[in-house]
Short mmCIF file of C-alpha atoms and ligand atoms in Angstrom, two decimals:
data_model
loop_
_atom_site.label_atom_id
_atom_site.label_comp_id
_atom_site.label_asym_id
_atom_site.label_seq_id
_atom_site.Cartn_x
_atom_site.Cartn_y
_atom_site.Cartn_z
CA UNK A 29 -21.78 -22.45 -1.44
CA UNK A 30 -18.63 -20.59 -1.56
CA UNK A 31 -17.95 -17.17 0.60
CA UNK A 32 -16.47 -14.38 -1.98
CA UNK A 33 -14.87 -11.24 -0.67
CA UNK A 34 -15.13 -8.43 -3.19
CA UNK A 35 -13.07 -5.03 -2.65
CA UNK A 36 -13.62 -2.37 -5.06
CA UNK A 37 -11.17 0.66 -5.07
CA UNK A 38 -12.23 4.33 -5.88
CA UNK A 39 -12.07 4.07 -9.42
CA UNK A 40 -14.10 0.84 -9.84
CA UNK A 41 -16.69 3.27 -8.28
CA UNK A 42 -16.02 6.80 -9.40
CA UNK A 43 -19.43 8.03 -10.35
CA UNK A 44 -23.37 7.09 -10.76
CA UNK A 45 -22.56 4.66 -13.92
CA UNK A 46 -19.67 3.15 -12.57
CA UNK A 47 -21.07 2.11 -9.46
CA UNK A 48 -24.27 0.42 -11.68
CA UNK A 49 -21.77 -1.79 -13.32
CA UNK A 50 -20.01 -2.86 -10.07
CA UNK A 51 -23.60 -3.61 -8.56
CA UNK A 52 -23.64 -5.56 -11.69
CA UNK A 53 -20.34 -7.73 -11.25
CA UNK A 54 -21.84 -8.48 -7.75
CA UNK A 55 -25.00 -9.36 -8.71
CA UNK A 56 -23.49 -11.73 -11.15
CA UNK A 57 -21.36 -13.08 -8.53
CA UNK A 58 -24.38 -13.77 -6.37
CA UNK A 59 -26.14 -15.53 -9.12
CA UNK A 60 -23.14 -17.84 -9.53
CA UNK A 61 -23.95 -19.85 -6.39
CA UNK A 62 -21.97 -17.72 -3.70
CA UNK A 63 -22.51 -15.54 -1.09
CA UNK A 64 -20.95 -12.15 -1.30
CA UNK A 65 -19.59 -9.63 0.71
CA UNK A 66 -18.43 -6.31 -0.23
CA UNK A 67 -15.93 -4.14 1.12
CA UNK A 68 -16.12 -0.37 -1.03
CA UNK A 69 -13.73 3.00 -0.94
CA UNK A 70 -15.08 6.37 -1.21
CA UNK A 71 -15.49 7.35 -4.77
CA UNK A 72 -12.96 8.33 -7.53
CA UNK A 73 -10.53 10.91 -5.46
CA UNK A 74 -13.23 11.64 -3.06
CA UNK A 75 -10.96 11.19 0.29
CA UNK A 76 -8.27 13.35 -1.62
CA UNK A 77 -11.15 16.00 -1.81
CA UNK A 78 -12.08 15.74 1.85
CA UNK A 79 -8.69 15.89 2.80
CA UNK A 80 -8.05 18.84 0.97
CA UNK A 81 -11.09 20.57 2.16
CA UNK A 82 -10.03 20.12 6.04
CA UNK A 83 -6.90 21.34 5.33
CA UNK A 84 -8.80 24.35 3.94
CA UNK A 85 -10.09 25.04 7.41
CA UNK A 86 -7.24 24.24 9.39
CA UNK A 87 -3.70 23.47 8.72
CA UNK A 88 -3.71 20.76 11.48
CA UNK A 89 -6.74 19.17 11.46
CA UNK A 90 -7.88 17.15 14.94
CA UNK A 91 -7.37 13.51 14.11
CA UNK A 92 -10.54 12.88 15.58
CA UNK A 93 -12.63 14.77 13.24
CA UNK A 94 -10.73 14.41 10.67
CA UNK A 95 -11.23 10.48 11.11
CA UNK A 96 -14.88 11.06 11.07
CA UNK A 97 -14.90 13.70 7.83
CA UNK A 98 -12.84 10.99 5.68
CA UNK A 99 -15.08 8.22 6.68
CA UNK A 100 -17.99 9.69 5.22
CA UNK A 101 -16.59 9.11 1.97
CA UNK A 102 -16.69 5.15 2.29
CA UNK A 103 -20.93 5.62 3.77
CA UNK A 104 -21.54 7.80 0.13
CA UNK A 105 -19.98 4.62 -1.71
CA UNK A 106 -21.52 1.45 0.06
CA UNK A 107 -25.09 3.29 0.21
CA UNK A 108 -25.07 3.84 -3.37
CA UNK A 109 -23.86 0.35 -3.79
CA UNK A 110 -26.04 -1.46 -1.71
CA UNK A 111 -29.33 0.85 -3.69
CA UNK A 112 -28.08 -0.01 -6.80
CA UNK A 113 -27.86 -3.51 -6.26
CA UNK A 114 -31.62 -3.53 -4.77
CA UNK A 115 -32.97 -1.70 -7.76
CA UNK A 116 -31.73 -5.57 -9.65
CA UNK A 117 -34.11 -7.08 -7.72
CA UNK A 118 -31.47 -8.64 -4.96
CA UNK A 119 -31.24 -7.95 -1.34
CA UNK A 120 -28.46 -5.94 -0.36
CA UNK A 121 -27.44 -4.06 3.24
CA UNK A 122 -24.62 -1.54 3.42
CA UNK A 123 -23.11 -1.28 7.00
CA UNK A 124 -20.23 1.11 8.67
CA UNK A 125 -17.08 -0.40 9.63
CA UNK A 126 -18.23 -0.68 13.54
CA UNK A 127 -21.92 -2.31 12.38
CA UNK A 128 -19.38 -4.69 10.62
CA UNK A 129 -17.34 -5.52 14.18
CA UNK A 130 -14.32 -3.49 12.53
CA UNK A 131 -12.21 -3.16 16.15
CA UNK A 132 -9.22 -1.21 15.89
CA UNK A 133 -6.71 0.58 18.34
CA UNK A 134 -7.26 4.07 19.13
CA UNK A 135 -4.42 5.22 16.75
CA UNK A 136 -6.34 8.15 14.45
CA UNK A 137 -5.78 8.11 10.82
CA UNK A 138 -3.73 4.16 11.09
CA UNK A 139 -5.45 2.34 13.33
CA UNK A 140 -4.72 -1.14 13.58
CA UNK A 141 -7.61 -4.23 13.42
CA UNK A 142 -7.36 -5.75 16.66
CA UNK A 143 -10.44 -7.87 16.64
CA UNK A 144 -13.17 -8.92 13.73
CA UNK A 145 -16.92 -9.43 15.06
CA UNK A 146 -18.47 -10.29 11.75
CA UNK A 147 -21.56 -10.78 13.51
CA UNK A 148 -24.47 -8.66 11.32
CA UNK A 149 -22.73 -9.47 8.55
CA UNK A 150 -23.04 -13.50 9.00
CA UNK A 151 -26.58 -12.83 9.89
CA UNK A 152 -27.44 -10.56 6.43
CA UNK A 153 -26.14 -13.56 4.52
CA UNK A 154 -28.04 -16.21 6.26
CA UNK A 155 -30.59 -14.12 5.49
CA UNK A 156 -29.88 -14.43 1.45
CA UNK A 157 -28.50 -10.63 1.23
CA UNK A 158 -25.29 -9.25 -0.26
CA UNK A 159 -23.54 -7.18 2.36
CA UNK A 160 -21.57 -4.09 1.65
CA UNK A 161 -18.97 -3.05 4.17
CA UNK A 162 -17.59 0.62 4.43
CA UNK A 163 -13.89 0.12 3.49
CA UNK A 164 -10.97 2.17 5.52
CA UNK A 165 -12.72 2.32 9.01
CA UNK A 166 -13.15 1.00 11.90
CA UNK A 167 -13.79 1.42 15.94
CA UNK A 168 -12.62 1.88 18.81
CA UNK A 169 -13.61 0.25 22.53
CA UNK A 170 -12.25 2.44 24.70
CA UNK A 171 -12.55 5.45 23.15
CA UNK A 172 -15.80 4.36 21.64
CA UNK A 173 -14.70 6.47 18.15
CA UNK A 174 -14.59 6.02 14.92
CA UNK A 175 -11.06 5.23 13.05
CA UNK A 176 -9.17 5.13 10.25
CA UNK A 177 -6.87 2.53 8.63
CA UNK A 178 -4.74 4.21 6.92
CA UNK A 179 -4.39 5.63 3.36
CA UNK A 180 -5.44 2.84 0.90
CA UNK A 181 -6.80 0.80 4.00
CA UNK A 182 -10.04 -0.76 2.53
CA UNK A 183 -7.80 -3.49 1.49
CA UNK A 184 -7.12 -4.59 4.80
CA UNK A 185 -11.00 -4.19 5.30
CA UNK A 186 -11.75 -6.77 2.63
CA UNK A 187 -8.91 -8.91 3.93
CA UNK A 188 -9.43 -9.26 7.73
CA UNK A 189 -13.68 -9.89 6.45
CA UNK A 190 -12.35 -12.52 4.46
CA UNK A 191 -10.38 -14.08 7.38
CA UNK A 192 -12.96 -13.75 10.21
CA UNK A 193 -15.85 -14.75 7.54
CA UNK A 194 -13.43 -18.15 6.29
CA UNK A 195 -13.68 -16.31 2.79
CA UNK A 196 -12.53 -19.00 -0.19
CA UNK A 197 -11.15 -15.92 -1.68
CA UNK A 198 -10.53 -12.48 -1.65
CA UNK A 199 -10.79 -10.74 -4.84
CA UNK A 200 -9.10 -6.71 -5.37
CA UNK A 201 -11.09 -5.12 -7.70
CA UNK A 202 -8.98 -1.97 -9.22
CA UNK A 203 -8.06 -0.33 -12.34
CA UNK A 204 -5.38 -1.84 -13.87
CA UNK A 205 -5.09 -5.64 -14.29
CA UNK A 206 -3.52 -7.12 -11.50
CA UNK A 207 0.26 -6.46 -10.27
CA UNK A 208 1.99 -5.50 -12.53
CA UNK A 209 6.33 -5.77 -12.77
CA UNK A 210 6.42 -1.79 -12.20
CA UNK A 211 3.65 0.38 -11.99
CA UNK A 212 2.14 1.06 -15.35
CA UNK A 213 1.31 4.85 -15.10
CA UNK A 214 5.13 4.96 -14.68
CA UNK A 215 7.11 2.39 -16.34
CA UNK A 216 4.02 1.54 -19.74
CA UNK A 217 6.05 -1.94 -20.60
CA UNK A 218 5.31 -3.07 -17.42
CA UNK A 219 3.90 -7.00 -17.20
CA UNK A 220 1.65 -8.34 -15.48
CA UNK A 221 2.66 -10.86 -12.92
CA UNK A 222 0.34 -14.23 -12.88
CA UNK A 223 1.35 -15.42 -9.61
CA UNK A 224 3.55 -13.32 -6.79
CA UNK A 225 4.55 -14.43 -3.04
CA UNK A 226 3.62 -12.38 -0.20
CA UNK A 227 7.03 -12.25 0.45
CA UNK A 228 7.63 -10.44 -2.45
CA UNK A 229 4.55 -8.31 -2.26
CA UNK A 230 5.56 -6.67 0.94
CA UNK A 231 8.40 -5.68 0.15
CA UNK A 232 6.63 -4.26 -3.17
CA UNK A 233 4.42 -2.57 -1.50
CA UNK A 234 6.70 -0.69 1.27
CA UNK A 235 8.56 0.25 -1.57
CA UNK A 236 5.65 2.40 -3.08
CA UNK A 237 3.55 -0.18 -5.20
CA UNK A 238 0.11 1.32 -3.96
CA UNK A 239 -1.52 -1.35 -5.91
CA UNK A 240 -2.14 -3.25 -2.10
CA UNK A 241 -1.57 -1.68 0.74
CA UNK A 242 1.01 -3.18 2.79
CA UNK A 243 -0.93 -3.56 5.87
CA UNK A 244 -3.50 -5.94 3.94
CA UNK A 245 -0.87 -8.06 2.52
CA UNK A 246 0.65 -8.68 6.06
CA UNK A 247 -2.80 -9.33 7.26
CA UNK A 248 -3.28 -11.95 4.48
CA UNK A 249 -0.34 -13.14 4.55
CA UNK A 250 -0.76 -13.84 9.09
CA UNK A 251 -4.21 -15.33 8.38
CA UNK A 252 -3.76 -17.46 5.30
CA UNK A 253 -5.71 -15.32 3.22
CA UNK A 254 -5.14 -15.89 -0.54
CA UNK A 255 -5.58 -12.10 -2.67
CA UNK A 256 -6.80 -11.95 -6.48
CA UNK A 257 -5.54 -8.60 -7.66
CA UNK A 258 -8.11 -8.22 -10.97
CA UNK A 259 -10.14 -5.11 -12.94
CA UNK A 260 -13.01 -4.23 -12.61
CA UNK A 261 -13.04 -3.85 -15.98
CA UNK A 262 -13.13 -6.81 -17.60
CA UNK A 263 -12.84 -10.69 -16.88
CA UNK A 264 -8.98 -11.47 -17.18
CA UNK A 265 -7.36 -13.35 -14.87
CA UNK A 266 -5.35 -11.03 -12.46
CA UNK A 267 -2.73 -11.88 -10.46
CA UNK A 268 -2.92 -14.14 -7.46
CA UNK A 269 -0.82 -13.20 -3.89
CA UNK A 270 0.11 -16.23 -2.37
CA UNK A 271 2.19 -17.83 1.17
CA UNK A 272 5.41 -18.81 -0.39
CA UNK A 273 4.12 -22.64 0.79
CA UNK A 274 0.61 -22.07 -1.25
CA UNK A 275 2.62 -20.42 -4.37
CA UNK A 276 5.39 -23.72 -4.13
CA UNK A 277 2.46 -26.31 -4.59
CA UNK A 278 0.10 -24.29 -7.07
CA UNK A 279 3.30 -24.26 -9.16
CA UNK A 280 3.47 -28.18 -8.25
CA UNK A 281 0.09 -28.85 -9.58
CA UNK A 282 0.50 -27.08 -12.95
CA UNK A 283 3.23 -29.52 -13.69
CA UNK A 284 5.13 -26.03 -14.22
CA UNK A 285 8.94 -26.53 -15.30
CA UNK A 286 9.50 -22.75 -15.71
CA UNK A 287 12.38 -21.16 -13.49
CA UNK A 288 11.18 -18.38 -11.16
CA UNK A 289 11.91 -14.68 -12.59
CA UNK A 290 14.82 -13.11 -10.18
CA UNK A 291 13.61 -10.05 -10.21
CA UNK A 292 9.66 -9.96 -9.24
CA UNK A 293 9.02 -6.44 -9.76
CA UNK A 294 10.63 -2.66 -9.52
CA UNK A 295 8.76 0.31 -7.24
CA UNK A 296 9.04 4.03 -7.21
CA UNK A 297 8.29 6.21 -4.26
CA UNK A 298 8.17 10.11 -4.22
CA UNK A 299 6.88 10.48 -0.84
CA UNK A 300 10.08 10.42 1.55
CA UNK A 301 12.32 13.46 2.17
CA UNK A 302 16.06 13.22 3.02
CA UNK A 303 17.65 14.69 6.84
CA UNK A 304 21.27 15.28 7.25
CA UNK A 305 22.21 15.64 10.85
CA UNK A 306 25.61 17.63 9.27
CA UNK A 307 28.60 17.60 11.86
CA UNK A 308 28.22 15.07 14.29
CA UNK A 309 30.77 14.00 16.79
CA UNK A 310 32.63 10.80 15.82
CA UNK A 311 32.27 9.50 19.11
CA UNK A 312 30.37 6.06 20.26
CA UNK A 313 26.60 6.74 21.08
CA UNK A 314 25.77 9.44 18.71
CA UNK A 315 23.72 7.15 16.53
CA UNK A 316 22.11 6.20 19.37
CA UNK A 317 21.06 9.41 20.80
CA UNK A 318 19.98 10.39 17.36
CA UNK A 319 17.69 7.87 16.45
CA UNK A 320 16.37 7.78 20.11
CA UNK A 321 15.18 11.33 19.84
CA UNK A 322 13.75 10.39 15.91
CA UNK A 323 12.01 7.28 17.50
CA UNK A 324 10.26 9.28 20.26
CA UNK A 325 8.44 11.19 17.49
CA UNK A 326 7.40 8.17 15.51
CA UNK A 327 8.71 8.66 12.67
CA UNK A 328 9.30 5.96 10.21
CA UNK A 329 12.82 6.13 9.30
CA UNK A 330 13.73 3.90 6.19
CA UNK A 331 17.59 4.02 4.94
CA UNK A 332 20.27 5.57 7.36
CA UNK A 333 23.41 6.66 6.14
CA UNK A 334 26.72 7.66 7.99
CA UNK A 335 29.50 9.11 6.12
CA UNK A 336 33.11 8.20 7.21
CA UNK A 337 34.19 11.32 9.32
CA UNK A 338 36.62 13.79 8.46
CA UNK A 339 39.90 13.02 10.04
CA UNK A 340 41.08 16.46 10.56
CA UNK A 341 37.34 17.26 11.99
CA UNK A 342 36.41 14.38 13.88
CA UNK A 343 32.91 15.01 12.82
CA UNK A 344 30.70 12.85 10.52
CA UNK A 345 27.20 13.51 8.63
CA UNK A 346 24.38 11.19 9.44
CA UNK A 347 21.62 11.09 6.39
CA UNK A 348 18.06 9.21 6.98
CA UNK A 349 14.79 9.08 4.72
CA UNK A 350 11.49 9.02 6.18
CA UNK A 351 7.98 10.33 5.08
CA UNK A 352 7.49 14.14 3.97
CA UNK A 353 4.53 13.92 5.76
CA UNK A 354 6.80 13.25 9.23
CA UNK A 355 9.68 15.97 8.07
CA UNK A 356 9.16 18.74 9.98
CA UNK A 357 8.16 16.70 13.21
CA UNK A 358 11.77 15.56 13.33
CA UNK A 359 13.72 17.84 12.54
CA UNK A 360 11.81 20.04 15.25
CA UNK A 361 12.67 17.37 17.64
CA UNK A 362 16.10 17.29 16.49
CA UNK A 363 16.78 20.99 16.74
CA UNK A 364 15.54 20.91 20.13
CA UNK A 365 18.04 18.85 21.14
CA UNK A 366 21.02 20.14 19.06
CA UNK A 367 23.33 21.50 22.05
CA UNK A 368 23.01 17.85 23.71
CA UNK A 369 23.91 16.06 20.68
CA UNK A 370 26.59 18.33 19.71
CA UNK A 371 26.06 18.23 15.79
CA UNK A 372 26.54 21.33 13.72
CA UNK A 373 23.38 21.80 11.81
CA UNK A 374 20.06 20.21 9.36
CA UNK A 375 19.47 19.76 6.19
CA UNK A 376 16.26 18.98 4.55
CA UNK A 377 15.67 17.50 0.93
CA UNK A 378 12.32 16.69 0.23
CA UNK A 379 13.15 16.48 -3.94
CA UNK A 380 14.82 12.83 -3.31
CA UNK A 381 12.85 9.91 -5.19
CA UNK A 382 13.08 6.08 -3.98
CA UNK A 383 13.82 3.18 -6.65
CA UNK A 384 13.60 -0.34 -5.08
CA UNK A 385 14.11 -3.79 -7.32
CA UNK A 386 12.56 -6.42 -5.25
CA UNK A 387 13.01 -10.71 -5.74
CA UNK A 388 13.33 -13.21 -3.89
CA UNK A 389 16.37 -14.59 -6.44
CA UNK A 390 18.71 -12.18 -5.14
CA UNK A 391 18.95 -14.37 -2.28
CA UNK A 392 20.71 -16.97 -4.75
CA UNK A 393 21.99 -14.81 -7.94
CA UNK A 394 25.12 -12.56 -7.54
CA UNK A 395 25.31 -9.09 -9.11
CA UNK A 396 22.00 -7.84 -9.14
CA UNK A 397 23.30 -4.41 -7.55
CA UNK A 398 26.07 -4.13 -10.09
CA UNK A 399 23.77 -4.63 -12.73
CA UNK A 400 21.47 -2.02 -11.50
CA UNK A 401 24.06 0.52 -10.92
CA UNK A 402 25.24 -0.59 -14.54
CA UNK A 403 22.04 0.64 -15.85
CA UNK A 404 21.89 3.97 -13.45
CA UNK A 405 25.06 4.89 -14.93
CA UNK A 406 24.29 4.75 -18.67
CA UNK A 407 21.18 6.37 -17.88
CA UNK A 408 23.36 9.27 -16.37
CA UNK A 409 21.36 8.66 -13.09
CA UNK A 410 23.49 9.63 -10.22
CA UNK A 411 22.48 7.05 -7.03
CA UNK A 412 22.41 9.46 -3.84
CA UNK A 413 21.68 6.26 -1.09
CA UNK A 414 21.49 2.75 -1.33
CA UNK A 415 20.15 0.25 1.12
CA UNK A 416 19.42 -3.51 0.97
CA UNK A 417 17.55 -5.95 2.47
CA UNK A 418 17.58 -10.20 1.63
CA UNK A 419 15.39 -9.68 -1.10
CA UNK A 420 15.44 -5.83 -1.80
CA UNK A 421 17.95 -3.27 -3.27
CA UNK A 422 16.71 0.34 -2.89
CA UNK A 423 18.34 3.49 -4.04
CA UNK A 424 17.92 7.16 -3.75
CA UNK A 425 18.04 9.80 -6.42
CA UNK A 426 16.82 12.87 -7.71
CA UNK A 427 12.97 12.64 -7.60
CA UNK A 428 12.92 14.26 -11.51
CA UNK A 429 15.07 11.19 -12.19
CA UNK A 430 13.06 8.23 -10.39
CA UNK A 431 10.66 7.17 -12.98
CA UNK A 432 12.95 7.23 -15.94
CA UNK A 433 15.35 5.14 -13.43
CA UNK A 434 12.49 2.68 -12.85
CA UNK A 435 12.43 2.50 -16.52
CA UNK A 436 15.91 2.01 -17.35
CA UNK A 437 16.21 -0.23 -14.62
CA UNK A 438 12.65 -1.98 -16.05
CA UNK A 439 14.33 -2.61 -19.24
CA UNK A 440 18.00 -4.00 -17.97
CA UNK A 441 16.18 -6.56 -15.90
CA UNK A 442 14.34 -7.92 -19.22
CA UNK A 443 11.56 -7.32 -17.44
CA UNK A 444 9.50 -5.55 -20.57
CA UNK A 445 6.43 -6.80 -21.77
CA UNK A 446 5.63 -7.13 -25.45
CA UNK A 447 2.81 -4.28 -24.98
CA UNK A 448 1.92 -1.35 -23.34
CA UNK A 449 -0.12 -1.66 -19.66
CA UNK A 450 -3.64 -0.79 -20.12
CA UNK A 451 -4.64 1.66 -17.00
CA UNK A 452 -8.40 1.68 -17.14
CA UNK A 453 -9.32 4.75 -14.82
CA UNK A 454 -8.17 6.27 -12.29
CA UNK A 455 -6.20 9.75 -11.85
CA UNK A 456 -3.49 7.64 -9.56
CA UNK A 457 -3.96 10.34 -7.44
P1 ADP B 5 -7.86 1.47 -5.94
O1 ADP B 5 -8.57 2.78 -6.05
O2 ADP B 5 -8.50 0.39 -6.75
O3 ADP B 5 -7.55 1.06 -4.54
P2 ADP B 5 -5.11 2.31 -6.21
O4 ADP B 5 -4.96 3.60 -6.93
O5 ADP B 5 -4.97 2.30 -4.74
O6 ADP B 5 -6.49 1.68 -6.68
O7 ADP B 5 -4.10 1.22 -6.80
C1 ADP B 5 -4.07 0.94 -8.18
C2 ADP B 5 -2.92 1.70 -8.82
O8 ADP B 5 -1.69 1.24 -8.27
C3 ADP B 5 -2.75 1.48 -10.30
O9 ADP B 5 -3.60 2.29 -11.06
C4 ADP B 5 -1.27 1.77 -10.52
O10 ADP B 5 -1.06 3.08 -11.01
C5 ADP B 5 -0.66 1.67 -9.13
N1 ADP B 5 0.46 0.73 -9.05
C6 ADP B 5 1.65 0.97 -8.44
N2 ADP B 5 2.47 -0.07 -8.55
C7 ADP B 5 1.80 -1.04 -9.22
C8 ADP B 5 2.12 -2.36 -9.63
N3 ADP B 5 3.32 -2.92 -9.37
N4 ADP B 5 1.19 -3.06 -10.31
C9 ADP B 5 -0.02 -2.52 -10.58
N5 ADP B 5 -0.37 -1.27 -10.22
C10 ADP B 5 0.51 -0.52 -9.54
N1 LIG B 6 -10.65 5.83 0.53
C1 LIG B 6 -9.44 5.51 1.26
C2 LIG B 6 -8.24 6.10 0.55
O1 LIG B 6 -8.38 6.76 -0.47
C3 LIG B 6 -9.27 4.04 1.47
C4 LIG B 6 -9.08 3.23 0.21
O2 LIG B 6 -9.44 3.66 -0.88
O3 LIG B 6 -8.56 2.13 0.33
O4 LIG B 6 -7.14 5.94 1.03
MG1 MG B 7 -5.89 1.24 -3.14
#
């Protein structure tokens, strides 16, 4: 008998109907031999909603509660589940995140799993039921509350169940058909992609592909865990997120000749703003003092640029993305600090927008990045930043212009599918 891990995003399970046919899927999957657990978000946009609402109260809502409001989302979902699923004649048990031994840190709103205790849930399937985890939450020791793991974080729920629980799989139910080359809401030729590293993945998935969430696919990827990205709304094949090792000898086994794409994928983000520390002194330990000062906040800084200074000034602009959500945090920090670091003033864009092309083939090919600014240029894109990693080139332009890059960019890669992406629900809110 086989253990299957089943996640099922909000809009698998956006209303009454919706969640019958998931209880469905289960139930089928149950009947197949296998026992079955269940990790469910909160329904359709529902932790948008409750986000929204606590901002309606307060504009700084107490991580605490605000932990405890969003989770309430994920106990509407697995309930409903867990009823439907009875009402088919099968036993089912929904159970919070801490009744599942979710342990996290005490970090509110992106806690970290620091320890899997599986216990209840090993003994509801000796017992012959189908358990249904709350996705996205977990629980502290030492503060003995209740936590969040971050936006999009019932993905790591399903994947660190399937790793304490020695899953044999674990499956990512969504709305679209697996990963896809590009997301399909933006870039409609998109493909989707039958087999993808984790490698490849995370970098896919920093760069804005919200199709996984980028803490599941490092926990996979650390515990061996092989993903199967797939809709809920049908029975295709999705696509399978594999250890570079696993991916090497599945390819092995299929006798399969074909050369591996360059270019795995391409990923927009319109969530990071741009700082400019304008007027810094030339001198050595600038940087330093800088980034110390951004680094006490927490901030995640992603590209850093310095311009070559002004020889008649001596002074030199330092530019850095991070999240909008972190913006004014910094550059409160920063200005705090201004008469010990000497610069002139800030600037704040927060109307930048983040292309990334991501494969592990750039490690081997030459002139991906001229190719890409090729196709930037006859697109009339103008590139604003541009970073790169082994197996990632990222630039920064106008965010009116980032989608219709990711297209252009799409199409100069050959990366176009014969047909447009089917999206089956979802607001991609
Ligand atoms: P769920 O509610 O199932 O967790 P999400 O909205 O978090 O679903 O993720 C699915 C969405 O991710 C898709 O509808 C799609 O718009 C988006 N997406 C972004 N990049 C990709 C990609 N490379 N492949 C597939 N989907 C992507
Ligand atoms: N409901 C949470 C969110 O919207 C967690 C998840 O769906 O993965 O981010
Ligand atoms: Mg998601």
């Amino acid at each position: 008998m086989a253990l299957i891990v089943q996640k099922y995003g909000g809009s698998s399970v956006a209303d009454a109907e919706s969640i019958k046919r998931v209880a469905k899927r289960i139930v089928e999957t149950r009947k197949g031999g296998n026992e079955v657990v269940v990790a469910v978000s909160a329904m359709g946009d529902t932790t948008d909603e409750l986000l929204d609402l606590a901002h309606d109260v307060t504009p700084i809502p107490a991580p605490r509660e605000l932990d405890m409001l969003l989770t309430a989302g994920e106990r509407i979902s697995m309930a409903l589940l867990a009823m439907a699923i009875r009402s088919m004649g099968y036993d089912a048990r929904s159970f919070t995140g801490s009744q599942a031994g979710m342990i996290t840190d005490a970090q509110h709103g992106a806690a970290r799993i620091v320890d899997v205790t599986p216990g209840r849930i090993r003994d509801a399937l000796d017992e012959g039921a189908i358990a249904i985890v709350a996705g996205f939450q977990g629980f502290n020791r030492d503060t003995k509350d209740i936590t969040t793991l971050g936006r999009g974080g019932s993905d790591t729920t399903a994947v660190a169940l399937a790793a304490a629980l020695n899953a044999e799989i674990c499956e990512i139910y969504t709305d679209v058909d697996g990963v896809f080359t590009a997301d399909p809401r933006v870039v409609p030729m998109a493909r989707k992609i039958d087999r993808i590293t984790s490698e490849e993945m995370l970098e896919l998935a920093a760069a804005g592909a919200k199709v996984l969430y980028i803490r599941a696919v490092e926990y996979a990827r650390r515990h061996g865990v092989t993903l199967h990205v797939r809709s809920s709304f049908n029975n295709n094949e999705g696509t399978l997120v594999l250890h570079e090792n696993a991916a090497r000898a599945a390819k092995q086994e299929d006798g399969s000749t074909v050369e591996e794409p360059i270019i795995a994928g391409v990923a927009t983000d319109l969530s990071e703003a741009k700082i400019t520390v304008v007027g810094v002194p030339d001198v050595p330990g600038k940087a330093a003092q800088i980034f110390k000062i951004v680094a006490k906040t927490d901030a995640n800084v992603d590209m850093i640029v310095q311009n070559v200074s002004a020889a008649s000034t001596g002074l030199t602009d330092i530019s850095f993305t991070l999240p909008k959500s972190e913006g004014q945090r910094v550059l409160t920090a920063l200005k705090a600090e201004q008469g010990d670091v000497g610069f002139q003033n800030l600037q704040y864009d927060d109307q930048i927008g983040k292309l990334a092309l991501v494969g592990a083939g750039m490690r081997t090919n030459s002139g991906v990045s001229a190719k890409l600014f090729e196709a930037l240029y006859e697109a009339g894109i103008n590139i604003e930043m541009i970073s790169t990693s082994e197996i990632r080139i990222s630039v920064v332009t106008r965010a009116d212009s980032v989608n219709e890059a990711a297209r252009v960019v799409h199409r100069a890669f050959g990366l176009d599918g014969d047909a447009t992406a089917i999206v089956y629900a979802g607001t991609g809110r």
